[in-house]
Amino acid sequence: MAVGTLTTVPVPAPRVIDRRVAGGAMLLAPLAAVPLAAAAGLVVAAGTALHLPALATAALALGAVALGSRGLHLDGLADTADGLGASYDRAKALDVMRRGDSGPTGVATLVFVLLVQAGALTGAIGAGHGIAAAVAGVLVGRCTLSMSCARGVPSARPEGLGATVAGSVPRTATIAIAAIAAALATLIPGLPWWRGVVAVALAYTTAAVLLIRCAKRLGGITGDVLGGCLEVSVAAALLALSW
């Protein structure tokens, strides 16, 4: 479920999708995203070796990740922004998010977050640790999914991906994933140990802010909210690693 939901890697469908399977998938999200992180790192390595402009290399790396995830999380970010910006009425906001089109708020938010991601990764490439930043950004963003699906986080709808995964991850497991992410981030090559910890902390904080906002406005999470939280956390992590 983790690989099939978060990447384009062809895998058999799960035999059963229940709360246990859904929670396990969210916990395994960073491992499922390893191919995406590897692709981003390889693109940065190739761009650096070919002496491509740092911004072009960063854009290509982020494009590879988006392609490898079907653009699912970017779509979720745009839909979440449209819903939050459309109306203070919960039902109307959820209806806007359900539509397939993107409004001006969603497009502007998408462009803004992608600019931050690309600009931050460009800075990391220029500073000489672009490969590590690209890999870390992808993986840290997926680590935050367990927080967004932690026990006590409700679903905004009775159906859909949000309803399947909402509240499916034990809080102790969520804390463990965050602690492991912070510990591994201290090993990012070319950077002092605390920079990785700051990247993880900033990613989790940014995702938590959006998560709390959506829970108050929408009544809980949807699949789109998960994608939005993931993308802003990637931007935050890359920003912390950008120099």
Coordinates of C-alpha atoms in Angstrom, one line a residue:
M1 CA 0.0 0.0 0.0
A2 CA 2.8 2.4 0.8
V3 CA 4.6 1.9 -2.5
G4 CA 1.5 1.8 -4.6
T5 CA 0.0 4.9 -3.0
L6 CA 3.2 7.1 -2.9
T7 CA 5.1 6.1 -6.0
T8 CA 4.6 4.9 -9.6
V9 CA 6.5 1.7 -8.9
P10 CA 4.2 -1.2 -10.1
V11 CA 3.3 -3.5 -7.1
P12 CA 0.4 -5.9 -6.5
A13 CA -2.6 -4.3 -4.7
P14 CA -3.0 -5.1 -1.0
R15 CA -5.2 -8.0 -0.3
V16 CA -6.8 -6.2 2.6
I17 CA -6.9 -2.5 3.4
D18 CA -7.8 -1.9 7.0
R19 CA -6.6 0.5 9.7
R20 CA -3.7 -1.8 10.6
V21 CA -2.5 -1.9 7.0
A22 CA -3.1 1.8 6.5
G23 CA -1.2 2.7 9.6
G24 CA 1.7 0.4 8.6
A25 CA 1.8 2.0 5.1
M26 CA 2.1 5.5 6.6
L27 CA 4.9 4.3 8.9
L28 CA 6.7 2.8 5.9
A29 CA 6.2 5.8 3.7
P30 CA 9.9 6.9 4.0
L31 CA 11.1 3.5 2.9
A32 CA 8.6 3.4 0.1
A33 CA 10.0 6.8 -1.1
V34 CA 13.6 5.6 -1.2
P35 CA 13.4 5.2 -5.0
L36 CA 12.2 8.8 -5.3
A37 CA 15.0 10.0 -3.1
A38 CA 17.5 8.0 -5.1
A39 CA 16.2 9.5 -8.3
A40 CA 16.4 13.0 -7.0
G41 CA 20.0 12.4 -5.8
L42 CA 21.0 10.9 -9.1
V43 CA 19.6 13.8 -11.1
V44 CA 21.5 16.3 -8.9
A45 CA 24.7 14.3 -9.3
A46 CA 24.3 14.1 -13.1
G47 CA 23.4 17.8 -13.3
T48 CA 26.5 18.7 -11.2
A49 CA 28.7 16.5 -13.3
L50 CA 27.4 18.0 -16.5
H51 CA 27.9 21.5 -15.1
L52 CA 24.2 22.4 -15.6
P53 CA 22.9 25.6 -14.0
A54 CA 22.1 24.8 -10.3
L55 CA 18.5 26.0 -10.7
A56 CA 17.9 23.8 -13.8
T57 CA 19.3 20.8 -11.9
A58 CA 17.1 21.5 -8.9
A59 CA 14.0 21.8 -11.1
L60 CA 14.8 18.5 -12.9
A61 CA 15.3 16.7 -9.6
L62 CA 12.0 18.0 -8.2
G63 CA 10.3 17.1 -11.5
A64 CA 11.7 13.6 -11.3
V65 CA 10.2 13.2 -7.8
A66 CA 6.8 14.6 -9.0
L67 CA 6.8 12.2 -11.9
G68 CA 7.7 9.3 -9.7
S69 CA 4.7 10.1 -7.4
R70 CA 2.2 10.9 -10.2
G71 CA 2.1 14.5 -9.0
L72 CA -0.3 13.2 -6.3
H73 CA 1.1 15.4 -3.5
L74 CA 1.3 18.5 -5.6
D75 CA -2.3 18.1 -6.6
G76 CA -3.2 17.6 -3.0
L77 CA -1.4 20.9 -2.1
A78 CA -3.3 22.8 -4.7
D79 CA -6.7 21.3 -3.8
T80 CA -6.0 22.0 -0.1
A81 CA -5.2 25.6 -0.8
D82 CA -8.3 26.0 -2.9
G83 CA -10.4 24.6 -0.2
L84 CA -9.0 26.7 2.6
G85 CA -9.2 29.8 0.4
A86 CA -12.7 29.2 -1.0
S87 CA -15.0 29.4 2.0
Y88 CA -15.2 29.3 5.8
D89 CA -18.1 26.9 5.3
R90 CA -16.7 23.4 5.8
A91 CA -19.0 21.7 3.4
K92 CA -18.3 24.2 0.6
A93 CA -14.6 24.0 1.2
L94 CA -14.6 20.2 1.0
D95 CA -16.7 20.4 -2.2
V96 CA -14.1 22.7 -3.8
M97 CA -11.4 20.2 -2.8
R98 CA -13.2 17.3 -4.4
R99 CA -13.3 18.9 -7.8
G100 CA -10.6 18.1 -10.3
D101 CA -9.7 21.6 -11.4
S102 CA -7.4 24.1 -9.6
G103 CA -8.4 27.7 -8.8
P104 CA -6.1 30.7 -8.6
T105 CA -5.4 30.1 -4.9
G106 CA -4.3 26.5 -5.5
V107 CA -2.2 27.5 -8.5
A108 CA -0.5 30.4 -6.7
T109 CA 0.2 28.2 -3.7
L110 CA 1.6 25.5 -5.9
V111 CA 3.9 27.9 -7.7
F112 CA 5.0 29.5 -4.4
V113 CA 5.9 26.1 -2.7
L114 CA 7.7 24.9 -5.8
L115 CA 9.7 28.1 -6.0
V116 CA 10.8 27.7 -2.4
Q117 CA 11.7 24.0 -3.0
A118 CA 13.6 24.8 -6.2
G119 CA 15.3 27.8 -4.7
A120 CA 16.3 26.0 -1.6
L121 CA 17.7 23.0 -3.5
T122 CA 19.6 25.4 -5.8
G123 CA 21.3 26.9 -2.7
A124 CA 22.2 23.5 -1.4
I125 CA 23.7 22.5 -4.8
G126 CA 25.7 25.7 -4.9
A127 CA 26.9 25.0 -1.3
G128 CA 28.2 21.6 -2.4
H129 CA 25.7 19.3 -0.6
G130 CA 22.9 19.2 -3.1
I131 CA 22.7 15.4 -3.4
A132 CA 22.4 15.0 0.4
A133 CA 19.8 17.8 0.6
A134 CA 17.7 16.3 -2.2
V135 CA 17.6 12.8 -0.7
A136 CA 17.0 14.2 2.8
G137 CA 14.2 16.5 1.7
V138 CA 12.3 13.7 0.0
L139 CA 12.6 11.3 2.9
V140 CA 11.9 13.8 5.7
G141 CA 8.7 14.9 3.9
R142 CA 7.4 11.3 3.9
C143 CA 8.3 10.9 7.6
T144 CA 5.8 13.6 8.5
L145 CA 2.9 11.5 7.0
S146 CA 2.9 9.4 10.2
M147 CA 2.2 12.6 12.2
S148 CA -0.6 13.6 9.9
C149 CA -2.2 10.2 10.4
A150 CA -1.5 9.9 14.2
R151 CA -4.1 8.6 16.6
G152 CA -6.6 11.4 17.4
V153 CA -6.4 13.1 14.0
P154 CA -9.9 12.8 12.5
S155 CA -11.0 12.4 8.9
A156 CA -12.9 15.3 7.3
R157 CA -15.0 12.8 5.2
P158 CA -16.4 9.4 5.9
E159 CA -14.8 8.0 2.8
G160 CA -11.6 8.3 0.7
L161 CA -7.9 8.0 1.5
G162 CA -8.2 10.3 4.5
A163 CA -10.8 8.2 6.1
T164 CA -8.7 5.1 5.6
V165 CA -5.5 6.4 7.2
A166 CA -6.8 9.0 9.7
G167 CA -5.9 8.1 13.2
S168 CA -4.3 4.9 12.1
V169 CA -0.8 5.4 13.5
P170 CA -0.1 5.1 17.2
R171 CA 1.3 8.2 18.7
T172 CA 4.3 6.3 20.1
A173 CA 5.1 5.2 16.6
T174 CA 4.8 8.7 15.3
I175 CA 7.2 10.0 17.9
A176 CA 9.6 7.1 17.1
I177 CA 9.6 7.9 13.4
A178 CA 10.4 11.6 14.2
A179 CA 13.2 10.6 16.5
I180 CA 14.7 8.2 14.0
A181 CA 14.5 10.9 11.3
A182 CA 16.3 13.4 13.5
A183 CA 18.9 10.9 14.5
L184 CA 19.7 9.9 10.9
A185 CA 19.7 13.6 9.8
T186 CA 22.7 14.2 12.1
L187 CA 24.6 12.0 9.6
I188 CA 24.0 14.2 6.5
P189 CA 27.4 14.5 4.9
G190 CA 29.0 17.9 4.6
L191 CA 26.9 19.5 7.3
P192 CA 27.2 20.0 11.0
W193 CA 25.0 17.5 12.9
W194 CA 22.5 20.2 14.1
R195 CA 21.6 21.3 10.6
G196 CA 19.9 18.0 9.9
V197 CA 18.0 18.1 13.2
V198 CA 16.8 21.7 12.4
A199 CA 15.6 20.5 9.0
V200 CA 13.6 17.7 10.5
A201 CA 12.2 20.0 13.2
L202 CA 11.2 22.7 10.7
A203 CA 9.6 20.1 8.4
Y204 CA 7.5 18.7 11.2
T205 CA 6.6 22.1 12.5
T206 CA 5.5 23.4 9.1
A207 CA 3.4 20.3 8.4
A208 CA 1.8 20.5 11.9
V209 CA 0.8 24.1 11.3
L210 CA -1.0 23.2 8.1
L211 CA -2.5 20.1 9.7
I212 CA -3.9 22.0 12.6
R213 CA -5.4 24.6 10.3
C214 CA -7.0 22.0 8.2
A215 CA -8.4 20.1 11.2
K216 CA -10.0 23.3 12.5
R217 CA -11.4 24.4 9.1
L218 CA -12.3 21.1 7.5
G219 CA -12.9 18.9 10.5
G220 CA -10.0 16.6 9.8
I221 CA -7.7 15.3 7.1
T222 CA -8.3 14.2 3.5
G223 CA -5.9 12.7 1.0
D224 CA -5.4 16.2 -0.3
V225 CA -4.4 17.5 3.1
L226 CA -1.8 14.7 3.4
G227 CA -0.3 15.8 0.1
G228 CA -0.3 19.4 1.1
C229 CA 1.4 18.7 4.5
L230 CA 4.0 16.6 2.7
E231 CA 4.9 19.2 0.1
V232 CA 5.2 22.1 2.6
S233 CA 7.4 19.9 4.9
V234 CA 9.7 19.1 1.9
A235 CA 10.0 22.8 1.2
A236 CA 10.8 23.5 4.9
A237 CA 13.4 20.8 5.1
L238 CA 15.1 21.9 1.9
L239 CA 15.1 25.5 3.1
A240 CA 16.9 24.5 6.3
L241 CA 19.6 22.7 4.2
S242 CA 19.9 25.4 1.6
W243 CA 23.3 26.9 2.6

